[in-house]
Each structure stands twice: as C-alpha cells, then as structure tokens.
JSON list of C-alpha atoms in Angstrom, two decimals:
[
{"chain": "L", "resi": 1, "resn": "ALA", "atom": "CA", "xyz": [-22.20, -16.38, -8.70]},
{"chain": "L", "resi": 2, "resn": "GLN", "atom": "CA", "xyz": [-20.04, -13.41, -9.51]},
{"chain": "L", "resi": 3, "resn": "LYS", "atom": "CA", "xyz": [-19.64, -12.72, -13.18]},
{"chain": "L", "resi": 4, "resn": "VAL", "atom": "CA", "xyz": [-19.44, -10.08, -15.86]},
{"chain": "L", "resi": 5, "resn": "THR", "atom": "CA", "xyz": [-21.34, -10.05, -19.13]},
{"chain": "L", "resi": 6, "resn": "GLN", "atom": "CA", "xyz": [-20.11, -7.94, -22.00]},
{"chain": "L", "resi": 7, "resn": "ALA", "atom": "CA", "xyz": [-22.65, -8.84, -24.63]},
{"chain": "L", "resi": 8, "resn": "GLN", "atom": "CA", "xyz": [-20.87, -7.04, -27.46]},
{"chain": "L", "resi": 9, "resn": "THR", "atom": "CA", "xyz": [-18.11, -9.33, -28.68]},
{"chain": "L", "resi": 10, "resn": "GLU", "atom": "CA", "xyz": [-16.84, -6.97, -31.37]},
{"chain": "L", "resi": 11, "resn": "ILE", "atom": "CA", "xyz": [-17.68, -3.41, -32.39]},
{"chain": "L", "resi": 12, "resn": "SER", "atom": "CA", "xyz": [-16.40, -1.59, -35.44]},
{"chain": "L", "resi": 13, "resn": "VAL", "atom": "CA", "xyz": [-16.75, 2.17, -35.86]},
{"chain": "L", "resi": 14, "resn": "VAL", "atom": "CA", "xyz": [-15.33, 4.88, -38.05]},
{"chain": "L", "resi": 15, "resn": "GLU", "atom": "CA", "xyz": [-13.03, 7.45, -36.50]},
{"chain": "L", "resi": 16, "resn": "LYS", "atom": "CA", "xyz": [-14.80, 10.34, -34.72]},
{"chain": "L", "resi": 17, "resn": "GLU", "atom": "CA", "xyz": [-17.91, 8.28, -34.01]},
{"chain": "L", "resi": 18, "resn": "ASP", "atom": "CA", "xyz": [-19.03, 7.90, -30.40]},
{"chain": "L", "resi": 19, "resn": "VAL", "atom": "CA", "xyz": [-19.13, 4.33, -29.10]},
{"chain": "L", "resi": 20, "resn": "THR", "atom": "CA", "xyz": [-20.67, 2.83, -25.96]},
{"chain": "L", "resi": 21, "resn": "LEU", "atom": "CA", "xyz": [-19.50, -0.44, -24.46]},
{"chain": "L", "resi": 22, "resn": "ASP", "atom": "CA", "xyz": [-22.02, -2.31, -22.35]},
{"chain": "L", "resi": 23, "resn": "CYS", "atom": "CA", "xyz": [-21.36, -4.17, -19.12]},
{"chain": "L", "resi": 24, "resn": "VAL", "atom": "CA", "xyz": [-23.67, -6.06, -16.79]},
{"chain": "L", "resi": 25, "resn": "TYR", "atom": "CA", "xyz": [-22.23, -7.64, -13.66]},
{"chain": "L", "resi": 26, "resn": "GLU", "atom": "CA", "xyz": [-23.24, -9.84, -10.79]},
{"chain": "L", "resi": 27, "resn": "THR", "atom": "CA", "xyz": [-21.72, -9.55, -7.35]},
{"chain": "L", "resi": 28, "resn": "ARG", "atom": "CA", "xyz": [-22.71, -10.66, -3.87]},
{"chain": "L", "resi": 29, "resn": "ASP", "atom": "CA", "xyz": [-20.92, -7.72, -2.27]},
{"chain": "L", "resi": 30, "resn": "THR", "atom": "CA", "xyz": [-23.00, -4.78, -1.06]},
{"chain": "L", "resi": 31, "resn": "THR", "atom": "CA", "xyz": [-20.21, -2.29, -1.67]},
{"chain": "L", "resi": 32, "resn": "TYR", "atom": "CA", "xyz": [-17.64, -2.72, -4.39]},
{"chain": "L", "resi": 33, "resn": "TYR", "atom": "CA", "xyz": [-15.59, -0.99, -7.03]},
{"chain": "L", "resi": 34, "resn": "LEU", "atom": "CA", "xyz": [-16.00, -1.21, -10.77]},
{"chain": "L", "resi": 35, "resn": "PHE", "atom": "CA", "xyz": [-13.23, -0.73, -13.29]},
{"chain": "L", "resi": 36, "resn": "TRP", "atom": "CA", "xyz": [-12.70, -0.46, -17.00]},
{"chain": "L", "resi": 37, "resn": "TYR", "atom": "CA", "xyz": [-9.43, -1.62, -18.53]},
{"chain": "L", "resi": 38, "resn": "LYS", "atom": "CA", "xyz": [-8.14, -1.43, -22.08]},
{"chain": "L", "resi": 39, "resn": "GLN", "atom": "CA", "xyz": [-5.90, -4.12, -23.59]},
{"chain": "L", "resi": 40, "resn": "PRO", "atom": "CA", "xyz": [-4.10, -3.12, -26.79]},
{"chain": "L", "resi": 41, "resn": "PRO", "atom": "CA", "xyz": [-2.38, -5.78, -28.93]},
{"chain": "L", "resi": 42, "resn": "SER", "atom": "CA", "xyz": [0.77, -5.42, -26.82]},
{"chain": "L", "resi": 43, "resn": "GLY", "atom": "CA", "xyz": [-1.07, -7.27, -24.04]},
{"chain": "L", "resi": 44, "resn": "GLU", "atom": "CA", "xyz": [-0.76, -4.93, -21.09]},
{"chain": "L", "resi": 45, "resn": "LEU", "atom": "CA", "xyz": [-4.02, -4.09, -19.31]},
{"chain": "L", "resi": 46, "resn": "VAL", "atom": "CA", "xyz": [-4.29, -0.32, -19.03]},
{"chain": "L", "resi": 47, "resn": "PHE", "atom": "CA", "xyz": [-6.36, 1.15, -16.18]},
{"chain": "L", "resi": 48, "resn": "LEU", "atom": "CA", "xyz": [-8.98, 3.59, -17.49]},
{"chain": "L", "resi": 49, "resn": "ILE", "atom": "CA", "xyz": [-11.56, 4.41, -14.81]},
{"chain": "L", "resi": 50, "resn": "ARG", "atom": "CA", "xyz": [-12.80, 3.39, -11.37]},
{"chain": "L", "resi": 51, "resn": "ARG", "atom": "CA", "xyz": [-16.28, 3.79, -9.92]},
{"chain": "L", "resi": 52, "resn": "ASN", "atom": "CA", "xyz": [-17.49, 2.93, -6.42]},
{"chain": "L", "resi": 53, "resn": "SER", "atom": "CA", "xyz": [-20.87, 1.34, -5.87]},
{"chain": "L", "resi": 54, "resn": "PHE", "atom": "CA", "xyz": [-22.10, 3.83, -3.30]},
{"chain": "L", "resi": 55, "resn": "ASP", "atom": "CA", "xyz": [-21.96, 6.88, -5.54]},
{"chain": "L", "resi": 56, "resn": "GLU", "atom": "CA", "xyz": [-24.07, 6.75, -8.68]},
{"chain": "L", "resi": 57, "resn": "GLN", "atom": "CA", "xyz": [-23.00, 10.12, -10.02]},
{"chain": "L", "resi": 58, "resn": "ASN", "atom": "CA", "xyz": [-21.87, 9.68, -13.58]},
{"chain": "L", "resi": 59, "resn": "GLU", "atom": "CA", "xyz": [-18.70, 11.35, -14.70]},
{"chain": "L", "resi": 60, "resn": "ILE", "atom": "CA", "xyz": [-16.73, 12.47, -17.69]},
{"chain": "L", "resi": 61, "resn": "SER", "atom": "CA", "xyz": [-12.98, 12.38, -18.04]},
{"chain": "L", "resi": 62, "resn": "GLY", "atom": "CA", "xyz": [-11.74, 13.77, -21.31]},
{"chain": "L", "resi": 63, "resn": "ARG", "atom": "CA", "xyz": [-13.22, 11.64, -24.09]},
{"chain": "L", "resi": 64, "resn": "TYR", "atom": "CA", "xyz": [-14.35, 8.98, -21.62]},
{"chain": "L", "resi": 65, "resn": "SER", "atom": "CA", "xyz": [-17.65, 8.92, -19.76]},
{"chain": "L", "resi": 66, "resn": "TRP", "atom": "CA", "xyz": [-19.50, 6.25, -17.88]},
{"chain": "L", "resi": 67, "resn": "ASN", "atom": "CA", "xyz": [-23.02, 5.45, -16.82]},
{"chain": "L", "resi": 68, "resn": "PHE", "atom": "CA", "xyz": [-23.40, 3.41, -13.63]},
{"chain": "L", "resi": 69, "resn": "GLN", "atom": "CA", "xyz": [-26.80, 2.14, -12.54]},
{"chain": "L", "resi": 70, "resn": "LYS", "atom": "CA", "xyz": [-26.73, -0.03, -9.45]},
{"chain": "L", "resi": 71, "resn": "SER", "atom": "CA", "xyz": [-30.40, -1.00, -9.77]},
{"chain": "L", "resi": 72, "resn": "THR", "atom": "CA", "xyz": [-29.71, -2.78, -13.07]},
{"chain": "L", "resi": 73, "resn": "SER", "atom": "CA", "xyz": [-26.10, -3.74, -12.28]},
{"chain": "L", "resi": 74, "resn": "SER", "atom": "CA", "xyz": [-24.88, -1.98, -15.39]},
{"chain": "L", "resi": 75, "resn": "PHE", "atom": "CA", "xyz": [-21.70, -0.02, -15.89]},
{"chain": "L", "resi": 76, "resn": "ASN", "atom": "CA", "xyz": [-21.49, 1.27, -19.45]},
{"chain": "L", "resi": 77, "resn": "PHE", "atom": "CA", "xyz": [-18.50, 3.09, -20.88]},
{"chain": "L", "resi": 78, "resn": "THR", "atom": "CA", "xyz": [-18.56, 5.65, -23.70]},
{"chain": "L", "resi": 79, "resn": "ILE", "atom": "CA", "xyz": [-15.74, 6.96, -25.84]},
{"chain": "L", "resi": 80, "resn": "THR", "atom": "CA", "xyz": [-16.55, 10.23, -27.55]},
{"chain": "L", "resi": 81, "resn": "ALA", "atom": "CA", "xyz": [-15.00, 11.09, -30.92]},
{"chain": "L", "resi": 82, "resn": "SER", "atom": "CA", "xyz": [-13.19, 7.75, -31.21]},
{"chain": "L", "resi": 83, "resn": "GLN", "atom": "CA", "xyz": [-9.67, 7.57, -32.58]},
{"chain": "L", "resi": 84, "resn": "VAL", "atom": "CA", "xyz": [-7.72, 4.78, -34.27]},
{"chain": "L", "resi": 85, "resn": "VAL", "atom": "CA", "xyz": [-5.55, 4.49, -31.15]},
{"chain": "L", "resi": 86, "resn": "ASP", "atom": "CA", "xyz": [-8.65, 3.49, -29.19]},
{"chain": "L", "resi": 87, "resn": "SER", "atom": "CA", "xyz": [-8.65, 0.14, -31.01]},
{"chain": "L", "resi": 88, "resn": "ALA", "atom": "CA", "xyz": [-8.23, -2.52, -28.33]},
{"chain": "L", "resi": 89, "resn": "VAL", "atom": "CA", "xyz": [-10.11, -5.04, -26.23]},
{"chain": "L", "resi": 90, "resn": "TYR", "atom": "CA", "xyz": [-12.00, -3.39, -23.38]},
{"chain": "L", "resi": 91, "resn": "PHE", "atom": "CA", "xyz": [-12.77, -5.15, -20.12]},
{"chain": "L", "resi": 92, "resn": "CYS", "atom": "CA", "xyz": [-15.25, -4.26, -17.44]},
{"chain": "L", "resi": 93, "resn": "ALA", "atom": "CA", "xyz": [-14.22, -5.66, -14.05]},
{"chain": "L", "resi": 94, "resn": "PRO", "atom": "CA", "xyz": [-15.90, -5.44, -10.67]},
{"chain": "L", "resi": 95, "resn": "ARG", "atom": "CA", "xyz": [-13.60, -5.95, -7.73]},
{"chain": "L", "resi": 96, "resn": "SER", "atom": "CA", "xyz": [-14.73, -8.53, -5.24]},
{"chain": "L", "resi": 97, "resn": "GLN", "atom": "CA", "xyz": [-12.83, -9.19, -2.01]},
{"chain": "L", "resi": 98, "resn": "GLY", "atom": "CA", "xyz": [-9.69, -7.75, -3.49]},
{"chain": "L", "resi": 99, "resn": "ASN", "atom": "CA", "xyz": [-9.55, -9.51, -6.85]},
{"chain": "L", "resi": 100, "resn": "LEU", "atom": "CA", "xyz": [-10.94, -8.38, -10.19]},
{"chain": "L", "resi": 101, "resn": "ILE", "atom": "CA", "xyz": [-13.59, -10.38, -12.02]},
{"chain": "L", "resi": 102, "resn": "PHE", "atom": "CA", "xyz": [-13.26, -10.13, -15.80]},
{"chain": "L", "resi": 103, "resn": "GLY", "atom": "CA", "xyz": [-15.65, -10.94, -18.60]},
{"chain": "L", "resi": 104, "resn": "LYS", "atom": "CA", "xyz": [-14.57, -11.87, -22.10]},
{"chain": "L", "resi": 105, "resn": "GLY", "atom": "CA", "xyz": [-14.18, -8.27, -23.18]},
{"chain": "L", "resi": 106, "resn": "THR", "atom": "CA", "xyz": [-15.34, -6.27, -26.18]},
{"chain": "L", "resi": 107, "resn": "LYS", "atom": "CA", "xyz": [-13.02, -5.84, -29.13]},
{"chain": "L", "resi": 108, "resn": "LEU", "atom": "CA", "xyz": [-13.26, -2.31, -30.50]},
{"chain": "L", "resi": 109, "resn": "SER", "atom": "CA", "xyz": [-11.93, -1.54, -33.96]},
{"chain": "L", "resi": 110, "resn": "VAL", "atom": "CA", "xyz": [-11.77, 2.11, -34.99]},
{"chain": "L", "resi": 111, "resn": "LYS", "atom": "CA", "xyz": [-11.21, 2.59, -38.69]},
{"chain": "L", "resi": 112, "resn": "PRO", "atom": "CA", "xyz": [-9.81, 5.78, -40.23]},
{"chain": "X", "resi": 1, "resn": "ASP", "atom": "CA", "xyz": [8.65, 5.86, -11.79]},
{"chain": "X", "resi": 2, "resn": "ALA", "atom": "CA", "xyz": [8.77, 2.37, -13.25]},
{"chain": "X", "resi": 3, "resn": "GLY", "atom": "CA", "xyz": [5.47, 0.62, -13.59]},
{"chain": "X", "resi": 4, "resn": "VAL", "atom": "CA", "xyz": [4.86, -3.07, -13.06]},
{"chain": "X", "resi": 5, "resn": "THR", "atom": "CA", "xyz": [7.56, -5.13, -14.77]},
{"chain": "X", "resi": 6, "resn": "GLN", "atom": "CA", "xyz": [7.40, -8.82, -15.60]},
{"chain": "X", "resi": 7, "resn": "SER", "atom": "CA", "xyz": [10.02, -11.24, -16.84]},
{"chain": "X", "resi": 8, "resn": "PRO", "atom": "CA", "xyz": [10.49, -12.96, -19.11]},
{"chain": "X", "resi": 9, "resn": "THR", "atom": "CA", "xyz": [8.20, -11.57, -21.82]},
{"chain": "X", "resi": 10, "resn": "HIS", "atom": "CA", "xyz": [8.01, -14.85, -23.71]},
{"chain": "X", "resi": 11, "resn": "LEU", "atom": "CA", "xyz": [8.74, -18.42, -22.72]},
{"chain": "X", "resi": 12, "resn": "ILE", "atom": "CA", "xyz": [8.44, -21.82, -24.37]},
{"chain": "X", "resi": 13, "resn": "LYS", "atom": "CA", "xyz": [8.37, -24.92, -22.17]},
{"chain": "X", "resi": 14, "resn": "THR", "atom": "CA", "xyz": [7.77, -28.62, -22.69]},
{"chain": "X", "resi": 15, "resn": "ARG", "atom": "CA", "xyz": [4.85, -30.46, -21.15]},
{"chain": "X", "resi": 16, "resn": "GLY", "atom": "CA", "xyz": [5.77, -31.74, -17.67]},
{"chain": "X", "resi": 17, "resn": "GLN", "atom": "CA", "xyz": [8.40, -29.09, -17.02]},
{"chain": "X", "resi": 18, "resn": "GLN", "atom": "CA", "xyz": [8.29, -26.43, -14.34]},
{"chain": "X", "resi": 19, "resn": "VAL", "atom": "CA", "xyz": [8.34, -22.65, -14.89]},
{"chain": "X", "resi": 20, "resn": "THR", "atom": "CA", "xyz": [8.93, -19.55, -12.77]},
{"chain": "X", "resi": 21, "resn": "LEU", "atom": "CA", "xyz": [7.60, -16.13, -13.74]},
{"chain": "X", "resi": 22, "resn": "ARG", "atom": "CA", "xyz": [8.66, -12.92, -12.02]},
{"chain": "X", "resi": 23, "resn": "CYS", "atom": "CA", "xyz": [6.99, -9.63, -11.21]},
{"chain": "X", "resi": 24, "resn": "SER", "atom": "CA", "xyz": [8.26, -6.35, -9.75]},
{"chain": "X", "resi": 25, "resn": "PRO", "atom": "CA", "xyz": [5.43, -4.15, -8.50]},
{"chain": "X", "resi": 26, "resn": "LYS", "atom": "CA", "xyz": [4.98, -0.44, -9.02]},
{"chain": "X", "resi": 27, "resn": "SER", "atom": "CA", "xyz": [6.87, 1.64, -6.50]},
{"chain": "X", "resi": 28, "resn": "GLY", "atom": "CA", "xyz": [4.91, 1.97, -3.25]},
{"chain": "X", "resi": 29, "resn": "HIS", "atom": "CA", "xyz": [2.63, -0.99, -3.96]},
{"chain": "X", "resi": 30, "resn": "ASP", "atom": "CA", "xyz": [2.58, -3.82, -1.42]},
{"chain": "X", "resi": 31, "resn": "THR", "atom": "CA", "xyz": [0.06, -6.22, -2.94]},
{"chain": "X", "resi": 32, "resn": "VAL", "atom": "CA", "xyz": [0.66, -8.44, -5.96]},
{"chain": "X", "resi": 33, "resn": "SER", "atom": "CA", "xyz": [-1.96, -10.47, -7.82]},
{"chain": "X", "resi": 34, "resn": "TRP", "atom": "CA", "xyz": [-1.51, -12.96, -10.63]},
{"chain": "X", "resi": 35, "resn": "TYR", "atom": "CA", "xyz": [-3.94, -13.62, -13.48]},
{"chain": "X", "resi": 36, "resn": "GLN", "atom": "CA", "xyz": [-4.02, -16.14, -16.32]},
{"chain": "X", "resi": 37, "resn": "GLN", "atom": "CA", "xyz": [-5.46, -15.06, -19.66]},
{"chain": "X", "resi": 38, "resn": "ALA", "atom": "CA", "xyz": [-6.14, -17.74, -22.25]},
{"chain": "X", "resi": 39, "resn": "LEU", "atom": "CA", "xyz": [-6.46, -16.66, -25.87]},
{"chain": "X", "resi": 40, "resn": "GLY", "atom": "CA", "xyz": [-9.72, -14.86, -26.51]},
{"chain": "X", "resi": 41, "resn": "GLN", "atom": "CA", "xyz": [-10.73, -14.87, -22.85]},
{"chain": "X", "resi": 42, "resn": "GLY", "atom": "CA", "xyz": [-10.64, -12.41, -20.00]},
{"chain": "X", "resi": 43, "resn": "PRO", "atom": "CA", "xyz": [-8.03, -12.73, -17.26]},
{"chain": "X", "resi": 44, "resn": "GLN", "atom": "CA", "xyz": [-8.74, -15.26, -14.51]},
{"chain": "X", "resi": 45, "resn": "PHE", "atom": "CA", "xyz": [-7.56, -14.62, -10.95]},
{"chain": "X", "resi": 46, "resn": "ILE", "atom": "CA", "xyz": [-4.92, -17.07, -9.70]},
{"chain": "X", "resi": 47, "resn": "PHE", "atom": "CA", "xyz": [-3.89, -15.67, -6.30]},
{"chain": "X", "resi": 48, "resn": "GLN", "atom": "CA", "xyz": [-2.92, -12.57, -4.39]},
{"chain": "X", "resi": 49, "resn": "TYR", "atom": "CA", "xyz": [0.03, -11.92, -2.10]},
{"chain": "X", "resi": 50, "resn": "TYR", "atom": "CA", "xyz": [0.27, -9.40, 0.70]},
{"chain": "X", "resi": 51, "resn": "GLU", "atom": "CA", "xyz": [2.95, -9.19, 3.39]},
{"chain": "X", "resi": 52, "resn": "GLU", "atom": "CA", "xyz": [4.63, -12.26, 1.92]},
{"chain": "X", "resi": 53, "resn": "GLU", "atom": "CA", "xyz": [1.56, -14.44, 2.39]},
{"chain": "X", "resi": 54, "resn": "GLU", "atom": "CA", "xyz": [-1.06, -15.76, 0.02]},
{"chain": "X", "resi": 55, "resn": "ARG", "atom": "CA", "xyz": [-4.15, -13.80, 0.99]},
{"chain": "X", "resi": 56, "resn": "GLN", "atom": "CA", "xyz": [-6.62, -15.04, -1.61]},
{"chain": "X", "resi": 57, "resn": "ARG", "atom": "CA", "xyz": [-6.74, -17.80, -4.17]},
{"chain": "X", "resi": 58, "resn": "GLY", "atom": "CA", "xyz": [-8.83, -18.43, -7.24]},
{"chain": "X", "resi": 59, "resn": "ASN", "atom": "CA", "xyz": [-9.89, -21.75, -8.68]},
{"chain": "X", "resi": 60, "resn": "PHE", "atom": "CA", "xyz": [-6.49, -23.05, -9.72]},
{"chain": "X", "resi": 61, "resn": "PRO", "atom": "CA", "xyz": [-4.81, -26.36, -8.79]},
{"chain": "X", "resi": 62, "resn": "ASP", "atom": "CA", "xyz": [-1.92, -26.69, -6.38]},
{"chain": "X", "resi": 63, "resn": "ARG", "atom": "CA", "xyz": [0.45, -26.93, -9.33]},
{"chain": "X", "resi": 64, "resn": "PHE", "atom": "CA", "xyz": [0.25, -23.15, -9.26]},
{"chain": "X", "resi": 65, "resn": "SER", "atom": "CA", "xyz": [2.16, -21.66, -6.37]},
{"chain": "X", "resi": 66, "resn": "GLY", "atom": "CA", "xyz": [3.74, -18.36, -5.58]},
{"chain": "X", "resi": 67, "resn": "HIS", "atom": "CA", "xyz": [5.92, -16.32, -3.35]},
{"chain": "X", "resi": 68, "resn": "GLN", "atom": "CA", "xyz": [6.32, -12.71, -2.33]},
{"chain": "X", "resi": 69, "resn": "PHE", "atom": "CA", "xyz": [9.63, -11.31, -1.18]},
{"chain": "X", "resi": 70, "resn": "PRO", "atom": "CA", "xyz": [10.31, -8.60, 1.45]},
{"chain": "X", "resi": 71, "resn": "ASN", "atom": "CA", "xyz": [10.75, -6.03, -1.35]},
{"chain": "X", "resi": 72, "resn": "TYR", "atom": "CA", "xyz": [7.18, -6.93, -2.52]},
{"chain": "X", "resi": 73, "resn": "SER", "atom": "CA", "xyz": [8.33, -8.56, -5.74]},
{"chain": "X", "resi": 74, "resn": "SER", "atom": "CA", "xyz": [6.69, -11.87, -6.52]},
{"chain": "X", "resi": 75, "resn": "GLU", "atom": "CA", "xyz": [7.12, -15.15, -8.35]},
{"chain": "X", "resi": 76, "resn": "LEU", "atom": "CA", "xyz": [4.58, -17.48, -9.89]},
{"chain": "X", "resi": 77, "resn": "ASN", "atom": "CA", "xyz": [5.59, -21.12, -10.18]},
{"chain": "X", "resi": 78, "resn": "VAL", "atom": "CA", "xyz": [3.79, -23.72, -12.23]},
{"chain": "X", "resi": 79, "resn": "ASN", "atom": "CA", "xyz": [4.76, -27.39, -11.92]},
{"chain": "X", "resi": 80, "resn": "ALA", "atom": "CA", "xyz": [4.03, -30.31, -14.25]},
{"chain": "X", "resi": 81, "resn": "LEU", "atom": "CA", "xyz": [3.06, -28.03, -17.12]},
{"chain": "X", "resi": 82, "resn": "LEU", "atom": "CA", "xyz": [0.11, -28.99, -19.28]},
{"chain": "X", "resi": 83, "resn": "LEU", "atom": "CA", "xyz": [-0.67, -27.85, -22.80]},
{"chain": "X", "resi": 84, "resn": "GLY", "atom": "CA", "xyz": [-3.65, -26.01, -21.32]},
{"chain": "X", "resi": 85, "resn": "ASP", "atom": "CA", "xyz": [-1.34, -23.83, -19.24]},
{"chain": "X", "resi": 86, "resn": "SER", "atom": "CA", "xyz": [-0.38, -21.96, -22.39]},
{"chain": "X", "resi": 87, "resn": "ALA", "atom": "CA", "xyz": [-1.58, -18.41, -21.79]},
{"chain": "X", "resi": 88, "resn": "LEU", "atom": "CA", "xyz": [-0.63, -14.82, -21.05]},
{"chain": "X", "resi": 89, "resn": "TYR", "atom": "CA", "xyz": [0.22, -14.48, -17.36]},
{"chain": "X", "resi": 90, "resn": "LEU", "atom": "CA", "xyz": [-0.41, -11.03, -15.96]},
{"chain": "X", "resi": 91, "resn": "CYS", "atom": "CA", "xyz": [0.83, -9.55, -12.73]},
{"chain": "X", "resi": 92, "resn": "ALA", "atom": "CA", "xyz": [-0.99, -6.66, -11.06]},
{"chain": "X", "resi": 93, "resn": "SER", "atom": "CA", "xyz": [0.22, -4.55, -8.18]},
{"chain": "X", "resi": 94, "resn": "SER", "atom": "CA", "xyz": [-1.91, -2.37, -5.95]},
{"chain": "X", "resi": 95, "resn": "PHE", "atom": "CA", "xyz": [-1.84, -0.35, -2.78]},
{"chain": "X", "resi": 96, "resn": "ASP", "atom": "CA", "xyz": [-5.45, 0.44, -2.01]},
{"chain": "X", "resi": 97, "resn": "ARG", "atom": "CA", "xyz": [-8.15, 0.48, -4.67]},
{"chain": "X", "resi": 98, "resn": "ASP", "atom": "CA", "xyz": [-6.47, 0.58, -8.06]},
{"chain": "X", "resi": 99, "resn": "ALA", "atom": "CA", "xyz": [-4.58, -2.31, -9.67]},
{"chain": "X", "resi": 100, "resn": "PHE", "atom": "CA", "xyz": [-1.95, -1.71, -12.32]},
{"chain": "X", "resi": 101, "resn": "PHE", "atom": "CA", "xyz": [-0.82, -4.46, -14.65]},
{"chain": "X", "resi": 102, "resn": "GLY", "atom": "CA", "xyz": [2.47, -5.43, -16.22]},
{"chain": "X", "resi": 103, "resn": "GLN", "atom": "CA", "xyz": [2.89, -6.31, -19.88]},
{"chain": "X", "resi": 104, "resn": "GLY", "atom": "CA", "xyz": [2.57, -10.01, -19.13]},
{"chain": "X", "resi": 105, "resn": "THR", "atom": "CA", "xyz": [4.55, -13.17, -19.83]},
{"chain": "X", "resi": 106, "resn": "ARG", "atom": "CA", "xyz": [3.42, -15.22, -22.80]},
{"chain": "X", "resi": 107, "resn": "LEU", "atom": "CA", "xyz": [3.91, -18.89, -21.89]},
{"chain": "X", "resi": 108, "resn": "THR", "atom": "CA", "xyz": [3.70, -21.54, -24.58]},
{"chain": "X", "resi": 109, "resn": "VAL", "atom": "CA", "xyz": [3.71, -25.20, -23.56]},
{"chain": "X", "resi": 110, "resn": "VAL", "atom": "CA", "xyz": [4.58, -27.65, -26.33]}
]
C-alpha cells in the first residue's frame, strides 16, 4: 500500500518559535520524489519543496529546512522563526507513478 | 505568467445533476491532474491527462470523466451527482517533476 502518515493533526505555536512537521510514508517505488505543500484557508495548494529519494542531503531554503531519511521513510519539515502567515494546513506528498499521494495534513496555527 | 486557473470557484448542484469543471494549466505545462478534497481530508487523485489522453486513474467511479484539449486545458465532468461528491476539486498542472495547483472549485451537492 502507498500511504502517508502525518501523525500531528494540529500544532499550535507562538510566533518566532521553530516548528517541525513529521511525515512518514510508504511507497513501492525504488526512486521517487517527495513534496511538501501548504494550504492556506483560501484553498490553493502552494508548492514548498521537493526532494528526490536518491539524494539524502538535507537542505535549507530560507526559513524552511527538511530532514529526509530513506531508511525510516521519514521526510520531516521545519519552519524556523515561525510567522502568523505560516498558519495553514501542511501536506507531505510522495509522488508515485506521476500522481501525488496525500495524507490528512497537519494544521499549523501560529499565534502572535 | 498566469498560474493554474480553475472555473468556476464555487458551484451548487442538485443530486442527480451533471457538472463540468474547467482548468487552464500554467504556461508551458502539458500535463493536468485532478484531485478531490473532502472536508478535513487530504486531496485524492482522480486522474491525469497528457497529450489529450487519460494516462492514469485513481479509485473513482466512471461517473467521473475528463478531457484535455489541444491547448492543454482540461475539463472534469461528474454525472449523476451524489451528496458525497461535495468537495473541493483541485487541478494541478506539471511539466516534469513539480506540480502546481489552482485555487480549486468548491462543489456543493444538495
């Protein structure tokens, strides 16, 4: 089965705190891509980052960083110095055979 | 450069009716995918179109059908609407690895 588990249903933090969103996935593909999307209340899914499965180097992009570990099938996403505008639902999504597999998402609330 | 655009943004239909949703992909993108997102859930893959043909399909009944035009725009058709079809319908366009989404069409079936 191919599926995504985002165990944190909701997270609430105060502005400027760092927050990490967890993601564990299952896929039968040997090579694949992993994505994180953000969905604000407006509904549009906003592309944040992409990671391929054959390069485990972790990266930082501005306030975003991610930790990919293929051995544990985890792809965690960290926002540093969170802001109120980061409040949204965040989805981790592996891409399998062209289509994205989504979990239920994690709702992040950042309070001033 | 316009992103992915969907129309209409909101729609109310009666059970048993048929509906057509439209999507214009991002410039340069040739692949369009459709997703259904029920309230409180993650998006579920419906199908994907490439070169005017359905290339992949998720676990959705035949009531859900689609089309892609030569300009890469796409339509999603749903026949014999059920109350359970009420959802946000998202279109994504891609040209290689990354998929970009439109703002969605909120369909309410009453």
